[in-house]
């Protein structure tokens, strides 16, 4: 399946990497952290995917804002791992999350300007 646009691909790739990272966390018996990160890290893709079929410009913006919020939460958990002395880290996940936030924020600004 070819993604309709860049942000769909970015969030799908991010979700896949989140799942891999959460498996590592589960292997370390960090189940609660893995569950929090898995939910927040896969949700942006679902929001973006759903936004592709939004009912209106306002609905599109709302769904994309949800994607930014969820990506920000995932970024929080990634940073928690970085600051912990005993948890794995992933610079790749941090960079992906920051990139997604940047791209979606631009998309939202563009959508608001074209109302």
Coordinates of N, CA and C in Angstrom, one line a residue:
X1 N 0.8 -1.2 0.0 CA 0.0 0.0 0.0 C 0.9 1.2 0.0
X2 N 0.6 2.2 -0.9 CA 1.3 3.4 -0.9 C 0.6 4.4 -0.1
X3 N 1.3 5.1 0.8 CA 0.7 6.1 1.6 C 0.3 7.3 0.8
X4 N -0.8 8.0 1.1 CA -1.3 9.1 0.3 C -0.4 10.3 0.4
X5 N 0.3 10.5 1.5 CA 1.2 11.6 1.7 C 2.3 11.3 2.7
X6 N 3.2 12.3 2.9 CA 4.4 12.1 3.7 C 4.0 11.9 5.2
X7 N 3.1 12.6 5.7 CA 2.8 12.5 7.2 C 2.2 11.1 7.5
X8 N 1.4 10.6 6.6 CA 0.8 9.2 6.8 C 2.0 8.2 6.9
X9 N 2.9 8.3 6.0 CA 4.1 7.4 6.0 C 4.9 7.6 7.3
X10 N 5.1 8.9 7.7 CA 5.9 9.2 8.9 C 5.3 8.5 10.1
X11 N 4.0 8.7 10.3 CA 3.3 8.2 11.5 C 3.2 6.7 11.4
X12 N 3.1 6.1 10.3 CA 3.1 4.6 10.2 C 4.5 4.1 10.6
X13 N 5.5 4.7 10.0 CA 6.9 4.2 10.4 C 7.1 4.4 11.9
X14 N 6.7 5.5 12.4 CA 6.8 5.8 13.9 C 6.1 4.7 14.7
X15 N 4.9 4.3 14.3 CA 4.2 3.3 15.0 C 4.9 2.0 15.0
X16 N 5.4 1.6 13.9 CA 6.2 0.3 13.8 C 7.4 0.4 14.7
X17 N 8.1 1.5 14.7 CA 9.3 1.6 15.6 C 8.9 1.6 17.1
X18 N 7.8 2.2 17.4 CA 7.3 2.2 18.8 C 7.0 0.8 19.2
X19 N 6.4 0.0 18.4 CA 6.0 -1.4 18.7 C 7.3 -2.2 19.0
X20 N 8.3 -2.0 18.2 CA 9.6 -2.7 18.4 C 10.2 -2.3 19.8
X21 N 10.2 -1.0 20.0 CA 10.8 -0.4 21.3 C 10.0 -1.0 22.5
X22 N 8.7 -1.0 22.3 CA 7.9 -1.5 23.5 C 8.1 -3.0 23.7
X23 N 8.5 -3.7 22.7 CA 8.9 -5.1 23.0 C 10.1 -5.2 23.8
X24 N 11.0 -4.3 23.6 CA 12.3 -4.3 24.4 C 11.9 -3.9 25.9
X25 N 11.0 -2.9 26.0 CA 10.6 -2.5 27.4 C 9.8 -3.7 28.1
X26 N 9.0 -4.4 27.4 CA 8.3 -5.6 27.9 C 9.3 -6.6 28.4
X27 N 10.4 -6.8 27.6 CA 11.4 -7.8 27.9 C 12.1 -7.4 29.2
X28 N 12.1 -6.1 29.6 CA 12.7 -5.6 30.8 C 11.6 -5.5 31.9
X29 N 10.4 -6.1 31.6 CA 9.3 -6.1 32.6 C 8.8 -4.7 32.9
X30 N 8.9 -3.8 32.0 CA 8.4 -2.4 32.1 C 7.1 -2.3 31.4
X31 N 6.1 -3.1 31.9 CA 4.8 -3.3 31.2 C 4.0 -2.0 31.2
X32 N 3.9 -1.3 32.3 CA 3.1 -0.1 32.3 C 3.7 1.0 31.4
X33 N 5.0 1.2 31.4 CA 5.7 2.1 30.5 C 5.4 1.7 29.1
X34 N 5.6 0.4 28.8 CA 5.4 -0.1 27.4 C 4.0 0.2 26.9
X35 N 3.0 -0.1 27.8 CA 1.6 0.2 27.4 C 1.3 1.6 27.1
X36 N 1.8 2.5 28.0 CA 1.6 4.0 27.8 C 2.3 4.4 26.5
X37 N 3.5 4.0 26.3 CA 4.2 4.4 25.1 C 3.5 3.8 23.8
X38 N 3.1 2.6 23.9 CA 2.5 1.9 22.8 C 1.2 2.7 22.4
X39 N 0.4 3.0 23.4 CA -0.9 3.7 23.1 C -0.6 5.1 22.5
X40 N 0.3 5.8 23.1 CA 0.5 7.2 22.6 C 1.3 7.2 21.3
X41 N 2.2 6.2 21.1 CA 3.0 6.2 20.0 C 2.4 5.7 18.7
X42 N 1.3 4.9 18.9 CA 0.6 4.4 17.7 C -0.6 5.2 17.4
X43 N -1.1 6.0 18.3 CA -2.3 6.8 18.1 C -2.1 7.9 17.1
X44 N -1.0 8.5 17.0 CA -0.8 9.6 16.0 C -1.1 9.1 14.5
X45 N -0.7 7.9 14.2 CA -0.9 7.4 12.9 C -2.4 7.2 12.7
X46 N -3.1 6.7 13.7 CA -4.6 6.5 13.6 C -5.3 7.8 13.4
X47 N -4.9 8.8 14.1 CA -5.5 10.2 13.9 C -5.2 10.7 12.5
X48 N -4.0 10.6 12.1 CA -3.6 11.1 10.8 C -4.3 10.4 9.7
X49 N -4.4 9.1 9.8 CA -5.1 8.2 8.9 C -6.6 8.6 8.8
X50 N -7.2 8.8 10.0 CA -8.6 9.2 10.0 C -8.8 10.6 9.4
X51 N -7.8 11.5 9.6 CA -8.0 12.8 9.1 C -8.0 12.9 7.6
X52 N -7.5 11.9 7.0 CA -7.5 11.8 5.5 C -8.9 11.7 5.0
X53 N -9.9 11.4 5.8 CA -11.3 11.3 5.4 C -12.1 12.1 6.3
X54 N -11.6 13.3 6.7 CA -12.3 14.2 7.6 C -13.6 14.7 6.9
X55 N -14.6 15.0 7.7 CA -15.9 15.5 7.2 C -15.8 17.0 6.8
X56 N -14.9 17.7 7.4 CA -14.7 19.1 7.1 C -13.3 19.6 7.5
X57 N -13.0 20.8 7.1 CA -11.7 21.4 7.4 C -11.5 21.4 9.0
X58 N -12.6 21.8 9.7 CA -12.5 21.8 11.1 C -12.3 20.4 11.7
X59 N -12.9 19.4 11.2 CA -12.7 18.0 11.6 C -11.3 17.6 11.3
X60 N -10.8 18.0 10.2 CA -9.4 17.6 9.8 C -8.4 18.2 10.8
X61 N -8.6 19.5 11.1 CA -7.7 20.2 12.0 C -7.8 19.5 13.4
X62 N -9.0 19.2 13.8 CA -9.2 18.6 15.1 C -8.5 17.2 15.2
X63 N -8.6 16.4 14.2 CA -7.9 15.1 14.2 C -6.4 15.3 14.2
X64 N -5.9 16.3 13.4 CA -4.5 16.5 13.3 C -3.9 17.0 14.7
X65 N -4.7 17.9 15.4 CA -4.3 18.3 16.7 C -4.2 17.2 17.7
X66 N -5.1 16.2 17.5 CA -5.1 15.0 18.4 C -3.8 14.2 18.1
X67 N -3.4 14.2 16.8 CA -2.1 13.5 16.5 C -0.9 14.2 17.1
X68 N -0.9 15.5 17.2 CA 0.2 16.3 17.8 C 0.2 16.0 19.3
X69 N -1.0 16.0 19.9 CA -1.0 15.7 21.4 C -0.5 14.3 21.7
X70 N -0.9 13.3 20.9 CA -0.5 12.0 21.2 C 1.0 11.8 20.9
X71 N 1.5 12.5 19.9 CA 3.0 12.4 19.6 C 3.7 13.1 20.7
X72 N 3.2 14.2 21.2 CA 3.9 14.8 22.4 C 3.9 13.9 23.6
X73 N 2.9 13.2 23.8 CA 2.9 12.3 25.0 C 3.9 11.2 24.7
X74 N 3.9 10.6 23.5 CA 4.9 9.6 23.2 C 6.3 10.2 23.4
X75 N 6.6 11.4 23.0 CA 7.9 12.0 23.2 C 8.2 12.1 24.7
X76 N 7.2 12.4 25.5 CA 7.4 12.5 26.9 C 8.0 11.2 27.5
X77 N 7.3 10.0 27.1 CA 7.8 8.7 27.5 C 9.1 8.4 27.0
X78 N 9.4 8.8 25.8 CA 10.8 8.5 25.2 C 11.8 9.3 26.0
X79 N 11.5 10.5 26.4 CA 12.4 11.3 27.2 C 12.6 10.7 28.6
X80 N 11.5 10.2 29.2 CA 11.6 9.5 30.5 C 12.6 8.3 30.4
X81 N 12.5 7.6 29.3 CA 13.5 6.5 29.1 C 14.9 7.0 29.1
X82 N 15.1 8.1 28.3 CA 16.4 8.7 28.2 C 17.0 9.1 29.5
X83 N 16.1 9.6 30.4 CA 16.6 10.2 31.7 C 16.7 9.1 32.8
X84 N 16.2 7.9 32.5 CA 16.4 6.8 33.4 C 17.7 6.2 33.3
X85 N 18.2 5.7 34.4 CA 19.5 5.1 34.4 C 19.5 3.6 33.9
X86 N 18.3 3.0 33.9 CA 18.2 1.6 33.7 C 17.3 1.2 32.5
X87 N 16.9 2.2 31.7 CA 16.0 1.9 30.6 C 16.7 2.2 29.3
X88 N 16.3 1.5 28.2 CA 16.9 1.7 26.9 C 16.5 3.1 26.4
X89 N 17.2 3.6 25.4 CA 16.9 4.9 24.8 C 16.9 4.7 23.3
X90 N 16.3 5.6 22.6 CA 16.2 5.6 21.2 C 16.2 7.0 20.6
X91 N 17.4 7.4 20.2 CA 17.5 8.7 19.5 C 16.6 8.8 18.3
X92 N 16.5 7.7 17.6 CA 15.7 7.6 16.4 C 14.2 7.9 16.7
X93 N 13.7 7.4 17.8 CA 12.3 7.7 18.1 C 12.1 9.1 18.5
X94 N 13.1 9.7 19.2 CA 13.0 11.1 19.6 C 12.9 12.0 18.3
X95 N 13.8 11.7 17.4 CA 13.9 12.5 16.2 C 12.6 12.3 15.3
X96 N 12.1 11.1 15.3 CA 10.9 10.9 14.5 C 9.7 11.6 15.1
X97 N 9.6 11.6 16.5 CA 8.5 12.3 17.2 C 8.6 13.8 16.9
X98 N 9.8 14.3 17.1 CA 10.0 15.8 16.9 C 9.6 16.1 15.4
X99 N 10.0 15.3 14.5 CA 9.7 15.6 13.1 C 8.2 15.5 12.8
X100 N 7.6 14.6 13.4 CA 6.1 14.4 13.2 C 5.4 15.7 13.8
X101 N 5.8 16.1 15.0 CA 5.2 17.3 15.6 C 5.4 18.5 14.7
X102 N 6.6 18.7 14.2 CA 6.9 19.8 13.3 C 6.0 19.8 12.0
X103 N 6.0 18.6 11.4 CA 5.2 18.5 10.1 C 3.7 18.7 10.3
X104 N 3.2 18.1 11.4 CA 1.7 18.2 11.6 C 1.4 19.7 12.0
X105 N 2.3 20.3 12.8 CA 2.0 21.7 13.2 C 2.0 22.6 12.0
X106 N 2.8 22.3 11.0 CA 2.8 23.1 9.7 C 1.5 22.8 9.0
X107 N 1.1 21.6 8.9 CA -0.1 21.2 8.2 C -1.3 21.9 8.9
X108 N -1.4 21.9 10.2 CA -2.5 22.6 10.9 C -2.5 24.1 10.6
X109 N -1.3 24.7 10.6 CA -1.2 26.2 10.3 C -1.7 26.4 8.9
X110 N -1.3 25.6 7.9 CA -1.7 25.7 6.5 C -3.2 25.6 6.4
X111 N -3.8 24.6 7.1 CA -5.2 24.3 7.0 C -6.0 25.4 7.6
X112 N -5.5 26.0 8.7 CA -6.2 27.1 9.3 C -6.1 28.4 8.4
X113 N -5.0 28.6 7.8 CA -4.9 29.7 6.9 C -5.8 29.6 5.7
X114 N -6.1 28.4 5.2 CA -6.9 28.3 4.0 C -8.4 28.2 4.3
X115 N -8.8 28.4 5.5 CA -10.2 28.4 5.9 C -11.0 29.5 5.2

